[in-house]
Tab-separated table of C-alpha atoms in Angstrom:
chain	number	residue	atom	x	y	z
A	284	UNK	CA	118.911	94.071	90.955
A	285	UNK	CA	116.944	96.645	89.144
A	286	UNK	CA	115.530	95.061	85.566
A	287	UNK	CA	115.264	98.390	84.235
A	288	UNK	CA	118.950	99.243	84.875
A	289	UNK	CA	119.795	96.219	83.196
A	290	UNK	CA	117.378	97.105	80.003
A	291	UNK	CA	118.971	100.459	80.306
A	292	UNK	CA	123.006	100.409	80.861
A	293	UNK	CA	124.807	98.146	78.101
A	294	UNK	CA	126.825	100.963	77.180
A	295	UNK	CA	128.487	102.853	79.404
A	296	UNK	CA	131.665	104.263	80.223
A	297	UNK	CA	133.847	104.059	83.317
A	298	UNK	CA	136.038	107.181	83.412
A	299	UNK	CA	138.663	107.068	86.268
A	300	UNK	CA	141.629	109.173	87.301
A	301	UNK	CA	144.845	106.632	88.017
A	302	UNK	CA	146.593	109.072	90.477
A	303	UNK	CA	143.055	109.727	92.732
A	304	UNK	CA	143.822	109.390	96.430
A	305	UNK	CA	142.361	106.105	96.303
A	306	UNK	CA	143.156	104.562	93.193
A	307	UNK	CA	147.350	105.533	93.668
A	308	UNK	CA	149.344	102.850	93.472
A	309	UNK	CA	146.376	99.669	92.800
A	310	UNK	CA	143.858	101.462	90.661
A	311	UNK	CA	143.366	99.298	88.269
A	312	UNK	CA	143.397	96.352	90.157
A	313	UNK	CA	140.324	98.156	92.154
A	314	UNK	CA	138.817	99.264	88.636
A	315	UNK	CA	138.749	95.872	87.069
A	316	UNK	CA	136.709	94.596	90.495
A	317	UNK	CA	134.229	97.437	89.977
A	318	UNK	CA	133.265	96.327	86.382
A	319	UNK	CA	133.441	92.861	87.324
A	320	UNK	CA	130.620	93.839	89.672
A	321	UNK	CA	128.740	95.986	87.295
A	322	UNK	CA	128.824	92.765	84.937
A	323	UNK	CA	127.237	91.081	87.566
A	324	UNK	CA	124.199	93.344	87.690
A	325	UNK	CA	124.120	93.340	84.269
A	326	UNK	CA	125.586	96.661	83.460
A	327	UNK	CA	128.014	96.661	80.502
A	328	UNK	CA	130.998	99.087	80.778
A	329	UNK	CA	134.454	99.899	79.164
A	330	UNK	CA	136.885	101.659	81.373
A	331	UNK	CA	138.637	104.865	79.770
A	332	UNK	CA	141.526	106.182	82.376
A	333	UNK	CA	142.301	109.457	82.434
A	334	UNK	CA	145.842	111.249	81.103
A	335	UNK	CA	146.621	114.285	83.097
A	336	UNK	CA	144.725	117.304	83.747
A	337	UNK	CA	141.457	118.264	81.343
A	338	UNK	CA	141.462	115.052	79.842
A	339	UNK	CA	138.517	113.656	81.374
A	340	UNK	CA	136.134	116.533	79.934
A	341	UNK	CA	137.585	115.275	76.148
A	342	UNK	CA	136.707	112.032	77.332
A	343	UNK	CA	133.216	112.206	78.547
A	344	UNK	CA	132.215	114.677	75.607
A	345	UNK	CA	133.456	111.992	73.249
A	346	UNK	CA	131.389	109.294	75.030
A	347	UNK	CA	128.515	111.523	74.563
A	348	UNK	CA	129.112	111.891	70.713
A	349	UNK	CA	129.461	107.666	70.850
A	350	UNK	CA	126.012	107.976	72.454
A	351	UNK	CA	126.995	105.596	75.448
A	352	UNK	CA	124.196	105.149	78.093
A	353	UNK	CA	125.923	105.778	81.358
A	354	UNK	CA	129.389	107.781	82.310
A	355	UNK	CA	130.598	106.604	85.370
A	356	UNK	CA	133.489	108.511	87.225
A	357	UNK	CA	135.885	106.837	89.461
A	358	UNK	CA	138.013	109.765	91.303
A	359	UNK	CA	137.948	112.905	93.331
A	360	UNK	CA	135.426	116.036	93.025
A	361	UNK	CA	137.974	117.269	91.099
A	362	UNK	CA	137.887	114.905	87.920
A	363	UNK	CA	134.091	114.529	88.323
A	364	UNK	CA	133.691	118.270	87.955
A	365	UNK	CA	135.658	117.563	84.842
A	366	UNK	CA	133.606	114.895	83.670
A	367	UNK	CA	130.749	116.851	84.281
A	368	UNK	CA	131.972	119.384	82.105
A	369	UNK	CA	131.956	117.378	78.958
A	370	UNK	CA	128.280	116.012	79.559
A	371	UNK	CA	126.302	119.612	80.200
A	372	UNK	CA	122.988	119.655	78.099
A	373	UNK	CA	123.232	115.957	77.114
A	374	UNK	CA	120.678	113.688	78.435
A	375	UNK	CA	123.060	110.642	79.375
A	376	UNK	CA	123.521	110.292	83.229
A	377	UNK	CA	126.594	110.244	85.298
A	378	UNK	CA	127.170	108.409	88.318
A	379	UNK	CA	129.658	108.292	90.980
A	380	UNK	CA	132.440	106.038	92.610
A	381	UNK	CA	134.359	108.374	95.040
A	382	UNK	CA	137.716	107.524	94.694
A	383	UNK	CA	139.097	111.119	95.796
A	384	UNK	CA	140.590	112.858	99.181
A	385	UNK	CA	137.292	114.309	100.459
A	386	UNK	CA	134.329	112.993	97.694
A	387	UNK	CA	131.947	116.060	99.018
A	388	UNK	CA	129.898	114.740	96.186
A	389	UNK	CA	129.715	111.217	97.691
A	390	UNK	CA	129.310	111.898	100.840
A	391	UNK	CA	126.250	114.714	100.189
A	392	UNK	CA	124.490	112.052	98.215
A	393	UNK	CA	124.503	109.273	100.605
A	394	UNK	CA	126.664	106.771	98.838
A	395	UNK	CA	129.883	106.853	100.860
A	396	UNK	CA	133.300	106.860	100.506
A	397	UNK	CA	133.925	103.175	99.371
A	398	UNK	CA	134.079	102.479	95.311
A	399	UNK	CA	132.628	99.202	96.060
A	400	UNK	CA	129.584	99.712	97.618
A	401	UNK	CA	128.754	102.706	95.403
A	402	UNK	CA	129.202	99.947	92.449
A	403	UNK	CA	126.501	98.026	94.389
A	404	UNK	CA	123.872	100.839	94.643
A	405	UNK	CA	124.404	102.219	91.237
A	406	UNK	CA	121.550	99.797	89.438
A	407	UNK	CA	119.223	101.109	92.326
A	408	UNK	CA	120.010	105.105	91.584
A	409	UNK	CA	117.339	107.070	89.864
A	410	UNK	CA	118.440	109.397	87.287
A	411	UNK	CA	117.969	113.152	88.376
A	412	UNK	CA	117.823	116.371	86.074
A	413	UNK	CA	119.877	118.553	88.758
A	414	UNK	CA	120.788	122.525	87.804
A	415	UNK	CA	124.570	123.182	88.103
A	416	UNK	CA	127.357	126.443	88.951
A	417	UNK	CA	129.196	128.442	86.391
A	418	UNK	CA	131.849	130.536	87.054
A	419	UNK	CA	133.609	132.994	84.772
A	420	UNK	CA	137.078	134.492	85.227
A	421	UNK	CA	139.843	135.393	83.418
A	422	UNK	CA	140.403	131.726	82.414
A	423	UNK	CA	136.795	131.487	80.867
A	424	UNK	CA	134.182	129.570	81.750
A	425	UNK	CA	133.700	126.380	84.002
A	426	UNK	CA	130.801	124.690	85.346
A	427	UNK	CA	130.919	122.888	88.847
A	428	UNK	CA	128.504	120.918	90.355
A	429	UNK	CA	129.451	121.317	94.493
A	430	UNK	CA	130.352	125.058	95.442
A	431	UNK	CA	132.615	127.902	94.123
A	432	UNK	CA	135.224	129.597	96.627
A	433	UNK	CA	136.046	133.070	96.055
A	434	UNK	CA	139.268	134.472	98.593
A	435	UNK	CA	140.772	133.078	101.964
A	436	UNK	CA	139.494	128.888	100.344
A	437	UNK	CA	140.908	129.825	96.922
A	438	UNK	CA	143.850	130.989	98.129
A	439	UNK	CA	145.125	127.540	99.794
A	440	UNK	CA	143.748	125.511	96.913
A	441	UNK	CA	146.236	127.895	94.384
A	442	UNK	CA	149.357	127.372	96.724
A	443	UNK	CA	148.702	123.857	97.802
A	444	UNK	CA	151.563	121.694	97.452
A	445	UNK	CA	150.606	118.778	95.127
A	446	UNK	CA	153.437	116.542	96.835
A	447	UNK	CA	151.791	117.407	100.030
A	448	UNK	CA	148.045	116.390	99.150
A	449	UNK	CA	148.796	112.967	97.865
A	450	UNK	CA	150.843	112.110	101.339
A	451	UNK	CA	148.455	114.135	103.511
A	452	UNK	CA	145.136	113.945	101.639
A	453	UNK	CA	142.533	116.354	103.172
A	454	UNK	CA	145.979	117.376	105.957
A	455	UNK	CA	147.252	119.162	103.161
A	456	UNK	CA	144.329	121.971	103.174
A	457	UNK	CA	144.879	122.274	106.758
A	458	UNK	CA	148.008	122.523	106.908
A	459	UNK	CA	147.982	124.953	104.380
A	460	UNK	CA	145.551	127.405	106.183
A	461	UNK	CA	147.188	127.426	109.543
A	462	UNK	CA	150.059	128.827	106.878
A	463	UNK	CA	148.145	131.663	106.343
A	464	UNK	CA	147.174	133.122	110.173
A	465	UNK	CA	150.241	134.937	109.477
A	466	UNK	CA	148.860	137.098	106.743
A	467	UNK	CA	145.881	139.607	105.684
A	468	UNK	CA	143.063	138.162	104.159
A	469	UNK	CA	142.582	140.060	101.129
A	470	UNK	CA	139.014	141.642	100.568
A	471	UNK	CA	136.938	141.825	97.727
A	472	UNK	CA	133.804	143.324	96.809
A	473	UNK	CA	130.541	140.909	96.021
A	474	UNK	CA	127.360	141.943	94.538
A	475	UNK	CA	124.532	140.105	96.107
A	476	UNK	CA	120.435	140.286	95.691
A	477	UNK	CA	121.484	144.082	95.308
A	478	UNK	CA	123.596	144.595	98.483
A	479	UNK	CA	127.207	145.187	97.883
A	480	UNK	CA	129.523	143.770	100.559
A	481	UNK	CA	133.001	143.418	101.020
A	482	UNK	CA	134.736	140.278	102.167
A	483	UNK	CA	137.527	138.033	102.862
A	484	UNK	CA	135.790	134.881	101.521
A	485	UNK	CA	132.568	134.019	99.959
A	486	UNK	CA	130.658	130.226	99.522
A	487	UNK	CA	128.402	129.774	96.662
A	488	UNK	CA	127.308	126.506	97.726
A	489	UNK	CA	124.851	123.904	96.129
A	490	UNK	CA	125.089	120.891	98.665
A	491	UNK	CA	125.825	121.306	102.422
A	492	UNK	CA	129.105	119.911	103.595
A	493	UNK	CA	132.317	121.558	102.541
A	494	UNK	CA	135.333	119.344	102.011
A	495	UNK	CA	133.035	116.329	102.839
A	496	UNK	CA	132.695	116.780	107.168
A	497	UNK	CA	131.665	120.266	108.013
A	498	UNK	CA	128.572	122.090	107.229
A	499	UNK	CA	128.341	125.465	106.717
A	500	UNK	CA	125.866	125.735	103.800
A	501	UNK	CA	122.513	123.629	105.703
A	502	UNK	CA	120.028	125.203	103.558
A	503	UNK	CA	121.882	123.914	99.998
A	504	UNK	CA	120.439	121.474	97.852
A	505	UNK	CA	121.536	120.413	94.806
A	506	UNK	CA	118.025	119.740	93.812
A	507	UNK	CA	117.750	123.257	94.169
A	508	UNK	CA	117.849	126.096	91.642
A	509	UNK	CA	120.068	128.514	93.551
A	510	UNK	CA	123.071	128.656	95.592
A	511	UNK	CA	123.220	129.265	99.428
A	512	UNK	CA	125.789	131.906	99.829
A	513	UNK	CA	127.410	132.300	103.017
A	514	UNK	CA	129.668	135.354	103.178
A	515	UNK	CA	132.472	136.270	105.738
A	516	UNK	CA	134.188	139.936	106.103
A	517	UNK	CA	137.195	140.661	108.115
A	518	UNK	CA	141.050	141.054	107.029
A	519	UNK	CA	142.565	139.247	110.389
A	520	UNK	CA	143.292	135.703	109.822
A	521	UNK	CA	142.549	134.676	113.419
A	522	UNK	CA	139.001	136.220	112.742
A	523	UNK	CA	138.662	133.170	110.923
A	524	UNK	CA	139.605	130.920	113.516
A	525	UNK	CA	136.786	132.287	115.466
A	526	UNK	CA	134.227	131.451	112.720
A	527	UNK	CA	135.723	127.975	111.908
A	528	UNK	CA	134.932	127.409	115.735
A	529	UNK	CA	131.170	128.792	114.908
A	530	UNK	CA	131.455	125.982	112.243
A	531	UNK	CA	132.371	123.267	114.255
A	532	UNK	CA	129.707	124.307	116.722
A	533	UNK	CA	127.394	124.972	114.301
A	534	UNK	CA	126.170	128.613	114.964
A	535	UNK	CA	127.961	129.903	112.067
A	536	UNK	CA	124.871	132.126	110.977
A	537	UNK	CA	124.726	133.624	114.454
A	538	UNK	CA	127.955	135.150	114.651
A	539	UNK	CA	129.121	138.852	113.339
A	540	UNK	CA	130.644	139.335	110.211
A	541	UNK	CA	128.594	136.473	108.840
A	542	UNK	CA	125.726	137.416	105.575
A	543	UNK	CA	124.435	134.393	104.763
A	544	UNK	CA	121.929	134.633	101.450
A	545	UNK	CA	119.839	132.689	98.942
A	546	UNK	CA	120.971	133.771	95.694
A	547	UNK	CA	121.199	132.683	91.807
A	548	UNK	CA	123.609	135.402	90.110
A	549	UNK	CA	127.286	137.053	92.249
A	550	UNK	CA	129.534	139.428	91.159
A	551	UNK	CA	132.473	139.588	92.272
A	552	UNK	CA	135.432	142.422	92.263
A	553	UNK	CA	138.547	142.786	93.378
A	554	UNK	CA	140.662	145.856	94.421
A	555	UNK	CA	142.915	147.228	91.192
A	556	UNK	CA	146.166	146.425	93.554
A	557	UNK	CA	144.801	142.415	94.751
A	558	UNK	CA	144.978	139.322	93.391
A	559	UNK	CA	142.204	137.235	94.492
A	560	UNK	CA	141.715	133.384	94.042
A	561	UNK	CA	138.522	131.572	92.655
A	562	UNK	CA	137.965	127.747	93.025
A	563	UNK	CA	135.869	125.173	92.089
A	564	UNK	CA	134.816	122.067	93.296
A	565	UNK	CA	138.169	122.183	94.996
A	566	UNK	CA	140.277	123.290	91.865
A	567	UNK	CA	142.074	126.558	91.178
A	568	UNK	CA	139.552	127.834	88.249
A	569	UNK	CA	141.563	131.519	88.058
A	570	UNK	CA	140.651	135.111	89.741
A	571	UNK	CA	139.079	137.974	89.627
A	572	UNK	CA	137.006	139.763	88.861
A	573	UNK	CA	134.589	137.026	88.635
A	574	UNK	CA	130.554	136.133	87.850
A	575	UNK	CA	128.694	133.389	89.481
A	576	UNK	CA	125.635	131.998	88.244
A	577	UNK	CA	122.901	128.990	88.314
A	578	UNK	CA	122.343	126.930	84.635
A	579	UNK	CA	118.955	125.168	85.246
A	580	UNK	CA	118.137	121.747	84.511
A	581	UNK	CA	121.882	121.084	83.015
A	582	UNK	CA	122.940	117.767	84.087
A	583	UNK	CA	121.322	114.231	84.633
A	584	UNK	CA	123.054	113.010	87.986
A	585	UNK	CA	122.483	109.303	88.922
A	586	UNK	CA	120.775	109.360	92.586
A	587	UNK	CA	120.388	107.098	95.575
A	588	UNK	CA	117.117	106.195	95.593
A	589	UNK	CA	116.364	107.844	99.289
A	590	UNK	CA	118.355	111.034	98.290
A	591	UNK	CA	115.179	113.037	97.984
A	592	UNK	CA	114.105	112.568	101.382
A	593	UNK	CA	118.162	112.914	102.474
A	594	UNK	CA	118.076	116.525	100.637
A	595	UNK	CA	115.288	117.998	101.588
A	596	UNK	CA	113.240	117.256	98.348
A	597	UNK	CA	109.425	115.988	97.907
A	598	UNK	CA	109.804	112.840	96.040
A	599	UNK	CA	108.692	112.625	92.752
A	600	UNK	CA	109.111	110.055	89.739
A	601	UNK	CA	109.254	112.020	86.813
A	602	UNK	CA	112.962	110.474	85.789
A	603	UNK	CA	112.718	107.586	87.439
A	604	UNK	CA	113.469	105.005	84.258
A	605	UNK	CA	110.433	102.319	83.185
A	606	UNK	CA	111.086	98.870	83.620
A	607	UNK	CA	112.109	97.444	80.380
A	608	UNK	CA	113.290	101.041	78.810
């Protein structure tokens, strides 16, 4: 048990999403465990559920204004992102318990998809200043913390059945874009580093899996101040196929029709007769035309204490708490 944790985390939050894939049905049963074992390791927290969509960015910002210690979130990348929202440029840290369909987040950090035994490591995380997304559409603006999706992603996200994702869970996105090999894949124009190029979907990724078991973003970090952006032209749906096979084999960056680019600023366009999608963090977050950029330093993110090493990072100490603060 870390003594400094203790010291450190007798007021925190636990912000959770009832209707998460994993919390459905017995959430609060699960919840009530997860404190009990944060009590145990000495680490105080109320639980706050959430009330529908948005709500959990009112809630975290007011637990920053009640100057709590520690937000936890208990859901998918979705609510986190909206956690996340309410906490930019405060200096209390967030942690995670992935309780979602895919928890990208979880999984890119090391900490699994169980609630429990991301409980267990939390009083052994190091708290991490990481930079962050933000995307702005015509629905304003919207941090996110994993990737934003711009076209052929976007589009299944917007017409994804919600019925269909809490019986199917991560299904539900397949299913959905086998739905679409019978149409065009709208293109778009991106600005990128200077080079203009037009495509049928664009990744601005900061961590490397997408939808928590495929990589096509290696080079991400989210220790990182930039995005790796990995763009794919072509209008013919089974073009796509092809690359999702370059995925799966991991040669993605060899293939035609593939840019793939370090970047910290996008612009993105669409033709005057298209409507195209933008996503983040796996929610619909509006269309275009669109701007993409990096916010440095943003966020404190509660670690794993071997993420460093897992991401690619030198390991430093500079936010590692004292014992006894």
């Amino acid at each position: 048990m870390s003594e400094a944790c203790i010291a450190r985390y007798q007021n925190t939050v636990l912000i959770y999403n009832p209707v998460a894939g994993k919390l459905r049905g017995s959430g609060l049963r699960i919840i009530n465990r997860a404190v009990e074992e944060l009590d145990r390791q000495g680490i105080k927290a109320r639980v706050v559920p959430t009330h529908g969509p948005g709500t959990a960015t009112q809630i975290a910002e007011q637990a920053v204004r009640d100057d709590v210690d520690l937000v936890l979130v208990a859901g998918g990348d979705g609510t986190i992102n909206e956690v996340a929202n309410g906490m930019m440029y405060s200096q209390v840290p967030l942690g995670i318990l992935p309780a979602g369909t895919a928890n990208v987040l979880a999984v890119e950090l090391g900490m699994g998809t169980r609630i429990r035994d991301a409980v267990r490591a939390i009083p052994q995380c190091v708290p991490e200043r990481i930079s962050v997304g933000r995307v702005k559409t015509n629905r304003g603006s919207r941090f996110f913390l994993l990737m934003a999706g711009i076209g052929l992603d976007a589009h299944i996200v917007y017409n994804l059945n919600p019925g269909l994702k809490a019986f199917a869970g991560k299904l539900a996105y397949w299913i959905g874009g086998f739905g679409r090999l019978s149409e065009p894949v709208g293109e778009f124009e991106t600005v990128v580093n200077g080079r203009v190029l037009r495509c049928g979907f664009v990744l601005a990724s900061r961590v490397k899996n997408y939808g928590g078991d495929l990589t096509i973003a290696p080079n991400a970090s989210l220790l990182e101040h930039d995005f790796q952006v990995v763009l794919f032209e072509g209008r013919n749906p089974f073009r796509y196929l092809f690359y999702f096979l370059g995925v799966l084999l991991r040669i993605l960056p060899t293939l035609r029709g593939i840019n793939i680019e370090r970047a910290t600023t996008l612009e993105l366009r669409a033709p005057t007769d298209s409507r195209i999608y933008v996503q983040v963090d796996g929610e619909f977050a509006g269309h275009l035309p669109a701007d993409v950029e990096i916010v440095e330093s943003a966020l404190t993110l509660l670690l794993p204490a071997d993420a460093r090493q897992r991401l690619g990072i030198k390991v430093t100490e500079a936010l590692m708490p004292a014992a006894g603060d």
